Amino acid sequence: MMKFYESGMFFDEMFEGNQPKPHYRSFHHKLHAFTKEQLDEKYQQAQSTFLKQGITFTVYGAQGGTERTMPFDFIPIIIPYKQWAVIEAGMKQRVKALNCFLHDVYHEQCIFEDGLIPKQLIENNRYYFKEMLGVKVPIDNHIFLAGIDLIRDEHGVYYVLEDNLRNPSGISYVFQNRSVMKEVYPEFFSKHTIQSLDKQMAFMKKALLAHRPPSMNPDREPKAVLLTAGMYNSAYYDHVFLAQQLNIQLVEGRDLVVRDNKVYKKTIYGLEQIDIIYRRIDDDFLDPVVFREDSLLGVPHIMAAYKAGNIAILNAVGNGVADDKAMYAYVPDMIRYYLKEEPILRNVETYHLADDRQRGWVLEHMRELVIKNVSASGGYDMLIGPHASDEEMAIFKEKILENPIQYIAQPTISLSRAPAFQDGRFYPCHVDLRVYVMKGEDTYVLPGGLSRVALKEGSLVVNSSQGGGAKDTWILKEELQYAKSSSRCTILDGTI
């Protein structure tokens, strides 16, 4: 069925030439046991399962309604144990350094005093909030949940594309993708020894409850809620799923009130004190007294309660200053500065367009580069040079010249590809991987994460809001051993 599949000049996750890679051989063998009719039937079953369970996201400004089911592709991304061990170590290292940076930015500011990062890069950053200066966050941890995006180049080398430290979304899809795979394609799980997701929500809950506010009575059990912007938010399904799985109440801003610098939830029995808020609304909307006064989503005076040490807000306020795309270029320096270690994972080379020399070079080479707004997310306000029209190039050039500090440029990397099965056929699609890191007293890395796939043929944009979909991600449990004399593979303490 896949004999016409061509991986081309790109690094392919599954194939080496026309042969499956060792860690994909068992899957490939089972795949060929299905007829095309069976695969079509399973594909339809998977899509209808997502629809029945309400696994959706919202596309703002879309025609014909905004609510969409998450497009799903059943061919998983499989990562061998040894590769994953390096990714996991790199993720923990990166989040630790970024947390040190956030503490430093809002307290001692040593990294500026020592000249590693220009201070104006912080002071001009729209996500830098002076209201956070000197604020002690619970357990000195600004990053409860990070969603860090990884890509692979044409040689199969992993690069960090961006750090999402504000409100990373999509973790619910990791669990639902696995659930649908087990239900619709149970044959694939019979012999594979894959790292389980079963205990991950318990780890997340433990990390959440570790953030006891500084002023909280040590004898009391912390009470946590998830603060959502409501059902019209693009990630509302994510919010509902997490509140259910973490066994905490889902609330909106109107359900909470501040009294005497403490936060309470309104109930039919009166006010109930809240200690921890896992918030899924942006900083700007959190407190209309301090930030946007027109916000109807937040809670008036919640920042006063936060500063008084009576409430934990996760992720911490002001995290955006560390995951800004302009700050991204300095993360390797942060790792060396705070941890005295060399970075385990690589960064993509990044040009700051506020720098006259770099900007001049970028404007001459726009056709070879990806240009991004440092504040935008979800694939918006981005120019992919090789695919851009002359008109798009001219518009972006104007934007850069008008506000150069707002843009960065990076070389176009030949993103790795993997097979997808959609509309009755196999074809190659570009993929990336969002890895989730949960941090409390301990740090947990969710095994696998969310493999995102650009299902529109030839597209480089994997975001669901831009036509992308998702795949299940398998981390093999044990180390594979391959016999030189045979094309078969065995696995230590297990089978494949």
CSV table of C-alpha atoms in Angstrom, one decimal, residues 45-466:
chain,number,residue,atom,x,y,z
A,45,GLN,CA,-14.0,5.5,13.1
A,46,ALA,CA,-11.2,7.6,14.6
A,47,GLN,CA,-12.6,10.8,13.2
A,48,SER,CA,-16.1,10.0,14.5
A,49,THR,CA,-14.7,9.1,17.9
A,50,PHE,CA,-13.1,12.6,18.2
A,51,LEU,CA,-16.4,14.2,17.1
A,52,LYS,CA,-18.5,12.2,19.6
A,53,GLN,CA,-16.2,13.0,22.5
A,54,GLY,CA,-16.2,16.7,21.6
A,55,ILE,CA,-12.5,16.8,21.0
A,56,THR,CA,-12.4,20.2,19.3
A,57,PHE,CA,-10.5,23.4,18.9
A,58,THR,CA,-11.6,26.8,17.6
A,59,VAL,CA,-10.4,28.6,14.5
A,60,TYR,CA,-10.9,32.4,14.9
A,61,GLY,CA,-12.1,34.1,11.8
A,62,ALA,CA,-12.9,30.9,9.9
A,63,GLN,CA,-15.7,30.7,7.4
A,64,GLY,CA,-18.5,28.2,7.9
A,65,GLY,CA,-18.2,28.0,11.7
A,66,THR,CA,-15.2,28.0,14.0
A,67,GLU,CA,-15.6,24.7,15.9
A,68,ARG,CA,-13.5,21.9,14.4
A,69,THR,CA,-12.5,18.4,15.4
A,70,MET,CA,-8.8,18.0,15.8
A,71,PRO,CA,-7.5,16.3,12.5
A,72,PHE,CA,-5.9,13.0,13.6
A,73,ASP,CA,-3.4,10.7,11.7
A,74,PHE,CA,-3.0,7.2,12.9
A,75,ILE,CA,0.7,6.6,11.9
A,76,PRO,CA,2.5,7.3,15.2
A,77,ILE,CA,5.9,9.0,15.6
A,78,ILE,CA,8.0,6.4,17.3
A,79,ILE,CA,11.1,7.5,19.3
A,80,PRO,CA,13.7,5.0,20.5
A,81,TYR,CA,14.6,4.9,24.2
A,82,LYS,CA,18.1,6.4,23.8
A,83,GLN,CA,16.9,9.3,21.7
A,84,TRP,CA,14.2,10.1,24.2
A,85,ALA,CA,16.6,10.1,27.1
A,86,VAL,CA,18.6,12.9,25.5
A,87,ILE,CA,15.4,14.9,24.7
A,88,GLU,CA,14.2,14.4,28.3
A,89,ALA,CA,17.5,15.6,29.8
A,90,GLY,CA,17.6,18.6,27.4
A,91,MET,CA,14.0,19.6,28.4
A,92,LYS,CA,14.7,19.5,32.1
A,93,GLN,CA,17.9,21.5,31.6
A,94,ARG,CA,16.2,24.1,29.5
A,95,VAL,CA,13.2,24.6,31.9
A,96,LYS,CA,15.6,24.9,34.9
A,97,ALA,CA,17.6,27.6,33.2
A,98,LEU,CA,14.5,29.5,32.0
A,99,ASN,CA,13.1,29.4,35.5
A,100,CYS,CA,16.4,30.8,36.9
A,101,PHE,CA,16.2,33.5,34.3
A,102,LEU,CA,12.6,34.5,35.3
A,103,HIS,CA,13.6,34.7,38.9
A,104,ASP,CA,16.6,36.8,38.0
A,105,VAL,CA,14.7,39.2,35.7
A,106,TYR,CA,12.2,40.0,38.5
A,107,HIS,CA,14.7,40.0,41.4
A,108,GLU,CA,18.5,40.5,41.2
A,109,GLN,CA,18.9,41.1,37.4
A,110,CYS,CA,22.5,39.7,37.5
A,111,ILE,CA,22.4,38.6,33.9
A,112,PHE,CA,22.0,42.2,32.7
A,113,GLU,CA,24.6,43.5,35.1
A,114,ASP,CA,27.1,40.9,33.7
A,115,GLY,CA,26.3,42.0,30.2
A,116,LEU,CA,25.0,38.7,28.8
A,117,ILE,CA,21.6,40.1,27.7
A,118,PRO,CA,20.9,43.8,26.7
A,119,LYS,CA,18.6,45.3,29.4
A,120,GLN,CA,16.6,47.2,26.8
A,121,LEU,CA,15.5,43.8,25.2
A,122,ILE,CA,13.7,43.2,28.5
A,123,GLU,CA,12.4,46.7,29.2
A,124,ASN,CA,11.0,47.0,25.6
A,125,ASN,CA,9.3,43.6,25.9
A,126,ARG,CA,5.5,43.7,26.1
A,127,TYR,CA,5.4,40.7,28.4
A,128,TYR,CA,7.7,42.2,31.0
A,129,PHE,CA,5.6,43.3,34.0
A,130,LYS,CA,7.2,45.6,36.6
A,131,GLU,CA,4.3,44.6,38.8
A,132,MET,CA,6.3,41.3,39.3
A,133,LEU,CA,9.5,42.9,40.5
A,134,GLY,CA,10.4,41.5,43.9
A,135,VAL,CA,7.3,39.2,44.0
A,136,LYS,CA,8.0,35.8,45.7
A,137,VAL,CA,6.4,33.0,43.7
A,138,PRO,CA,5.6,29.7,45.5
A,139,ILE,CA,8.6,27.3,45.7
A,140,ASP,CA,10.5,29.9,43.5
A,141,ASN,CA,9.0,28.3,40.5
A,142,HIS,CA,7.6,30.4,37.6
A,143,ILE,CA,7.0,27.5,35.2
A,144,PHE,CA,4.5,24.9,36.3
A,145,LEU,CA,3.9,23.7,32.7
A,146,ALA,CA,6.1,24.3,29.7
A,147,GLY,CA,5.3,23.2,26.1
A,148,ILE,CA,8.6,23.2,24.2
A,149,ASP,CA,8.5,22.7,20.4
A,150,LEU,CA,11.1,20.5,18.8
A,151,ILE,CA,11.9,20.1,15.1
A,152,ARG,CA,14.4,17.9,13.2
A,153,ASP,CA,16.4,19.0,10.2
A,154,GLU,CA,17.4,17.1,7.1
A,155,HIS,CA,20.1,15.2,9.0
A,156,GLY,CA,17.6,14.1,11.8
A,157,VAL,CA,19.2,16.5,14.4
A,158,TYR,CA,16.7,17.9,17.0
A,159,TYR,CA,16.4,21.7,17.4
A,160,VAL,CA,14.3,23.6,19.9
A,161,LEU,CA,12.0,25.9,17.8
A,162,GLU,CA,10.4,27.8,20.7
A,163,ASP,CA,9.6,27.7,24.4
A,164,ASN,CA,6.0,28.1,25.4
A,165,LEU,CA,5.9,29.2,29.1
A,166,ARG,CA,2.7,31.2,29.4
A,167,ASN,CA,-0.3,29.0,28.7
A,168,PRO,CA,0.9,26.0,26.6
A,169,SER,CA,-2.1,24.2,25.1
A,170,GLY,CA,-2.7,20.8,23.6
A,171,ILE,CA,-1.8,18.4,26.4
A,172,SER,CA,-5.3,17.0,26.4
A,173,TYR,CA,-4.8,15.8,22.8
A,174,VAL,CA,-1.8,13.7,23.8
A,175,PHE,CA,-4.1,11.6,26.1
A,176,GLN,CA,-7.0,11.5,23.6
A,177,ASN,CA,-4.7,10.6,20.7
A,178,ARG,CA,-3.5,7.6,22.7
A,179,SER,CA,-7.0,6.7,23.8
A,180,VAL,CA,-8.3,6.7,20.2
A,181,MET,CA,-5.3,4.8,19.0
A,182,LYS,CA,-5.9,2.0,21.6
A,183,GLU,CA,-9.6,1.9,20.7
A,184,VAL,CA,-9.4,2.0,16.9
A,185,TYR,CA,-6.0,0.3,16.3
A,186,PRO,CA,-5.5,-2.1,19.2
A,187,GLU,CA,-3.5,-4.4,17.0
A,188,PHE,CA,-0.5,-2.0,17.1
A,189,PHE,CA,-0.3,-2.2,20.9
A,190,SER,CA,-0.2,-6.0,21.3
A,191,LYS,CA,3.6,-6.4,21.2
A,192,HIS,CA,5.0,-2.9,21.5
A,193,THR,CA,6.4,-1.9,24.8
A,194,ILE,CA,5.6,1.8,24.9
A,195,GLN,CA,6.0,4.2,27.9
A,196,SER,CA,2.6,4.6,29.5
A,197,LEU,CA,0.7,7.9,30.1
A,198,ASP,CA,-1.3,6.4,32.9
A,199,LYS,CA,0.5,8.1,35.8
A,200,GLN,CA,1.1,11.4,34.1
A,201,MET,CA,-2.0,13.2,35.4
A,202,ALA,CA,-1.1,12.1,39.0
A,203,PHE,CA,2.4,13.7,38.4
A,204,MET,CA,0.7,16.9,37.1
A,205,LYS,CA,-1.6,17.1,40.1
A,206,LYS,CA,1.3,16.6,42.5
A,207,ALA,CA,3.3,19.4,40.8
A,208,LEU,CA,0.2,21.7,40.9
A,209,LEU,CA,-0.4,21.2,44.6
A,210,ALA,CA,3.2,21.7,45.4
A,211,HIS,CA,2.7,25.5,44.8
A,212,ARG,CA,1.3,26.3,48.2
A,213,PRO,CA,1.1,30.1,48.6
A,214,PRO,CA,3.8,31.6,50.9
A,215,SER,CA,1.2,32.8,53.5
A,216,MET,CA,-0.9,29.6,53.5
A,217,ASN,CA,-1.5,27.9,56.8
A,218,PRO,CA,0.7,24.7,56.7
A,219,ASP,CA,-2.1,22.6,58.3
A,220,ARG,CA,-4.6,23.2,55.5
A,221,GLU,CA,-4.9,21.2,52.3
A,222,PRO,CA,-4.5,23.5,49.3
A,223,LYS,CA,-7.7,24.1,47.2
A,224,ALA,CA,-7.0,24.5,43.5
A,225,VAL,CA,-9.2,25.6,40.5
A,226,LEU,CA,-8.6,26.0,36.7
A,227,LEU,CA,-9.5,29.5,35.5
A,228,THR,CA,-10.8,29.5,31.9
A,229,ALA,CA,-11.8,32.3,29.6
A,230,GLY,CA,-15.0,30.3,28.8
A,231,MET,CA,-16.5,28.0,26.2
A,232,TYR,CA,-15.6,30.3,23.3
A,233,ASN,CA,-11.9,30.1,23.9
A,234,SER,CA,-9.9,28.2,21.3
A,235,ALA,CA,-8.5,25.7,23.9
A,236,TYR,CA,-11.7,25.2,25.9
A,237,TYR,CA,-11.7,21.5,25.4
A,238,ASP,CA,-8.2,21.4,26.8
A,239,HIS,CA,-9.4,23.3,29.9
A,240,VAL,CA,-12.4,21.0,30.5
A,241,PHE,CA,-10.3,17.8,30.1
A,242,LEU,CA,-7.6,19.0,32.5
A,243,ALA,CA,-10.0,20.2,35.2
A,244,GLN,CA,-11.7,16.7,35.0
A,245,GLN,CA,-8.4,14.8,35.0
A,246,LEU,CA,-6.9,16.9,37.8
A,247,ASN,CA,-10.1,16.7,39.8
A,248,ILE,CA,-10.3,20.4,40.3
A,249,GLN,CA,-13.2,22.8,39.6
A,250,LEU,CA,-13.4,24.7,36.3
A,251,VAL,CA,-14.2,28.4,37.0
A,252,GLU,CA,-14.5,31.7,35.1
A,253,GLY,CA,-13.4,35.0,36.5
A,254,ARG,CA,-17.0,35.9,37.5
A,255,ASP,CA,-17.0,32.8,39.9
A,256,LEU,CA,-14.1,34.3,41.9
A,257,VAL,CA,-13.8,37.3,44.2
A,258,VAL,CA,-11.1,39.0,46.3
A,259,ARG,CA,-11.7,39.9,49.9
A,260,ASP,CA,-8.9,41.2,52.2
A,261,ASN,CA,-6.3,40.2,49.7
A,262,LYS,CA,-7.6,36.6,49.6
A,263,VAL,CA,-9.3,34.8,46.7
A,264,TYR,CA,-12.6,33.1,47.2
A,265,LYS,CA,-14.9,31.0,45.0
A,266,LYS,CA,-18.6,31.8,45.1
A,267,THR,CA,-20.7,28.8,46.1
A,268,ILE,CA,-24.3,28.3,47.0
A,269,TYR,CA,-23.1,27.8,50.6
A,270,GLY,CA,-21.1,31.1,50.7
A,271,LEU,CA,-17.5,31.9,49.9
A,272,GLU,CA,-14.8,29.2,49.8
A,273,GLN,CA,-11.1,30.2,49.9
A,274,ILE,CA,-8.9,29.2,46.9
A,275,ASP,CA,-5.2,28.7,47.2
A,276,ILE,CA,-3.9,27.8,43.7
A,277,ILE,CA,-5.2,29.0,40.4
A,278,TYR,CA,-4.1,27.1,37.2
A,279,ARG,CA,-5.0,29.9,34.9
A,280,ARG,CA,-5.6,29.6,31.2
A,281,ILE,CA,-6.2,33.2,30.4
A,282,ASP,CA,-3.4,35.6,29.4
A,283,ASP,CA,-1.7,38.1,31.8
A,284,ASP,CA,-3.4,41.1,30.1
A,285,PHE,CA,-6.9,39.8,31.1
A,286,LEU,CA,-6.0,38.6,34.6
A,287,ASP,CA,-6.8,41.7,36.7
A,288,PRO,CA,-8.7,44.6,35.2
A,289,VAL,CA,-7.4,46.8,38.1
A,290,VAL,CA,-3.8,46.3,37.1
A,291,PHE,CA,-3.8,45.3,33.4
A,292,ARG,CA,-6.5,45.7,30.8
A,293,GLU,CA,-9.4,47.6,32.5
A,294,ASP,CA,-11.9,46.3,29.8
A,295,SER,CA,-11.2,42.7,30.7
A,296,LEU,CA,-14.3,40.7,31.7
A,297,LEU,CA,-12.4,37.5,32.0
A,298,GLY,CA,-10.2,38.1,35.1
A,299,VAL,CA,-10.7,38.9,38.8
A,300,PRO,CA,-10.3,42.4,40.1
A,301,HIS,CA,-7.5,42.8,42.7
A,302,ILE,CA,-6.2,39.3,42.2
A,303,MET,CA,-2.7,40.8,41.8
A,304,ALA,CA,-2.9,42.3,45.2
A,305,ALA,CA,-3.7,38.8,46.7
A,306,TYR,CA,-0.8,37.4,44.6
A,307,LYS,CA,1.7,39.9,45.9
A,308,ALA,CA,0.4,39.4,49.5
A,309,GLY,CA,1.3,35.7,49.2
A,310,ASN,CA,-2.2,34.4,49.5
A,311,ILE,CA,-2.7,32.9,46.1
A,312,ALA,CA,-0.6,30.9,43.7
A,313,ILE,CA,-1.1,31.7,40.0
A,314,LEU,CA,0.3,29.1,37.5
A,315,ASN,CA,2.0,29.7,35.3
A,316,ALA,CA,3.4,32.7,37.0
A,317,VAL,CA,2.6,36.2,35.8
A,318,GLY,CA,5.2,37.7,33.5
A,319,ASN,CA,6.5,34.4,32.0
A,320,GLY,CA,6.2,35.8,28.5
A,321,VAL,CA,9.4,37.7,28.9
A,322,ALA,CA,11.3,34.4,28.7
A,323,ASP,CA,9.5,32.7,25.8
A,324,ASP,CA,9.5,35.8,23.6
A,325,LYS,CA,11.0,34.8,20.2
A,326,ALA,CA,13.6,37.5,20.5
A,327,MET,CA,14.7,36.1,23.9
A,328,TYR,CA,14.9,32.6,22.5
A,329,ALA,CA,18.4,33.3,21.0
A,330,TYR,CA,19.8,33.8,24.5
A,331,VAL,CA,18.6,30.5,26.1
A,332,PRO,CA,21.9,28.7,25.4
A,333,ASP,CA,23.7,31.5,27.2
A,334,MET,CA,21.3,31.3,30.1
A,335,ILE,CA,22.1,27.6,30.4
A,336,ARG,CA,25.8,28.3,30.5
A,337,TYR,CA,25.4,31.3,32.9
A,338,TYR,CA,23.0,29.8,35.5
A,339,LEU,CA,23.8,26.1,35.3
A,340,LYS,CA,27.4,26.1,34.2
A,341,GLU,CA,26.5,23.5,31.6
A,342,GLU,CA,26.6,23.2,27.9
A,343,PRO,CA,23.2,23.0,26.2
A,344,ILE,CA,22.0,19.5,25.5
A,345,LEU,CA,19.6,20.6,22.7
A,346,ARG,CA,20.4,23.0,19.9
A,347,ASN,CA,18.8,26.3,19.0
A,348,VAL,CA,17.9,27.5,15.5
A,349,GLU,CA,20.2,30.4,14.4
A,350,THR,CA,18.2,33.6,15.0
A,351,TYR,CA,18.7,37.1,13.7
A,352,HIS,CA,17.5,40.2,15.7
A,353,LEU,CA,16.1,42.7,13.3
A,354,ALA,CA,16.6,45.6,15.7
A,355,ASP,CA,20.3,45.2,14.9
A,356,ASP,CA,21.1,47.4,11.9
A,357,ARG,CA,23.7,45.0,10.4
A,358,GLN,CA,21.6,41.9,10.9
A,359,ARG,CA,18.5,43.6,9.5
A,360,GLY,CA,20.3,44.7,6.4
A,361,TRP,CA,21.4,41.2,5.7
A,362,VAL,CA,18.0,39.7,6.4
A,363,LEU,CA,16.2,42.2,4.0
A,364,GLU,CA,18.5,41.1,1.2
A,365,HIS,CA,17.9,37.4,1.9
A,366,MET,CA,14.2,37.3,2.8
A,367,ARG,CA,13.5,34.6,0.2
A,368,GLU,CA,15.7,32.1,2.2
A,369,LEU,CA,14.3,32.9,5.7
A,370,VAL,CA,11.4,32.5,8.0
A,371,ILE,CA,10.4,35.9,9.6
A,372,LYS,CA,8.3,35.9,12.8
A,373,ASN,CA,6.6,38.5,15.0
A,374,VAL,CA,8.2,37.9,18.4
A,375,SER,CA,4.8,38.3,20.1
A,376,ALA,CA,2.6,36.2,17.8
A,377,SER,CA,1.7,32.5,18.3
A,378,GLY,CA,-0.1,29.8,16.4
A,379,GLY,CA,1.6,30.4,13.1
A,380,TYR,CA,0.2,34.0,12.7
A,381,ASP,CA,2.1,37.0,11.4
A,382,MET,CA,4.8,34.9,9.9
A,383,LEU,CA,6.5,34.9,6.5
A,384,ILE,CA,8.0,31.7,5.0
A,385,GLY,CA,10.3,33.3,2.5
A,386,PRO,CA,10.6,30.4,0.0
A,387,HIS,CA,6.8,30.1,-0.3
A,388,ALA,CA,5.9,33.9,-0.2
A,389,SER,CA,4.5,36.0,-3.0
A,390,ASP,CA,6.1,39.3,-4.1
A,391,GLU,CA,3.2,41.1,-2.5
A,392,GLU,CA,3.7,39.3,0.9
A,393,MET,CA,7.4,40.0,0.8
A,394,ALA,CA,6.7,43.7,0.2
A,395,ILE,CA,4.2,43.9,3.1
A,396,PHE,CA,6.6,42.2,5.5
A,397,LYS,CA,9.5,44.4,4.5
A,398,GLU,CA,7.3,47.4,5.4
A,399,LYS,CA,6.4,45.9,8.7
A,400,ILE,CA,10.1,45.2,9.5
A,401,LEU,CA,11.2,48.7,8.6
A,402,GLU,CA,8.3,50.2,10.6
A,403,ASN,CA,8.9,48.2,13.8
A,404,PRO,CA,12.2,46.2,13.5
A,405,ILE,CA,12.3,45.2,17.2
A,406,GLN,CA,9.1,43.3,16.8
A,407,TYR,CA,10.6,40.7,14.4
A,408,ILE,CA,13.2,38.0,14.2
A,409,ALA,CA,14.4,35.9,11.3
A,410,GLN,CA,15.6,32.3,11.1
A,411,PRO,CA,16.9,30.1,8.3
A,412,THR,CA,14.3,27.8,6.7
A,413,ILE,CA,15.0,24.3,8.0
A,414,SER,CA,14.0,21.3,6.0
A,415,LEU,CA,11.6,19.9,8.6
A,416,SER,CA,11.5,16.2,8.9
A,417,ARG,CA,8.6,14.3,7.4
A,418,ALA,CA,6.6,11.3,8.3
A,419,PRO,CA,3.9,9.3,6.4
A,420,ALA,CA,0.3,10.3,6.9
A,421,PHE,CA,-2.9,8.5,5.9
A,422,GLN,CA,-5.7,10.8,4.9
A,423,ASP,CA,-8.5,10.6,2.3
A,424,GLY,CA,-7.6,7.0,1.5
A,425,ARG,CA,-3.9,7.4,0.6
A,426,PHE,CA,-0.4,7.7,2.2
A,427,TYR,CA,1.7,10.8,1.6
A,428,PRO,CA,4.6,12.5,3.4
A,429,CYS,CA,3.9,15.5,5.7
A,430,HIS,CA,6.1,17.7,7.8
A,431,VAL,CA,6.0,17.2,11.6
A,432,ASP,CA,7.2,18.7,14.8
A,433,LEU,CA,6.9,17.7,18.5
A,434,ARG,CA,5.6,19.6,21.4
A,435,VAL,CA,7.1,18.2,24.6
A,436,TYR,CA,5.4,19.0,28.0
A,437,VAL,CA,7.4,19.6,31.1
A,438,MET,CA,5.6,19.7,34.5
A,439,LYS,CA,7.5,21.2,37.3
A,440,GLY,CA,6.8,21.3,41.1
A,441,GLU,CA,9.2,20.1,43.7
A,442,ASP,CA,10.2,17.5,41.0
A,443,THR,CA,10.3,17.9,37.3
A,444,TYR,CA,8.4,15.4,35.0
A,445,VAL,CA,8.6,15.2,31.2
A,446,LEU,CA,5.5,13.7,29.6
A,447,PRO,CA,6.6,10.7,27.6
A,448,GLY,CA,6.3,11.6,24.0
A,449,GLY,CA,4.2,14.8,23.8
A,450,LEU,CA,2.1,16.0,20.9
A,451,SER,CA,3.4,15.3,17.4
A,452,ARG,CA,1.9,17.9,15.2
A,453,VAL,CA,1.6,17.3,11.5
A,454,ALA,CA,1.1,19.7,8.5
A,455,LEU,CA,-1.6,17.7,6.8
A,456,LYS,CA,-2.0,20.1,4.0
A,457,GLU,CA,0.4,18.6,1.4
A,458,GLY,CA,3.6,20.6,1.1
A,459,SER,CA,2.7,22.9,4.0
A,460,LEU,CA,5.2,23.7,6.7
A,461,VAL,CA,2.6,25.0,9.2
A,462,VAL,CA,1.7,22.4,11.8
A,463,ASN,CA,-0.6,24.5,14.0
A,464,SER,CA,-4.2,23.2,14.2
A,465,SER,CA,-5.5,26.7,13.6
A,466,GLN,CA,-3.7,26.7,10.3
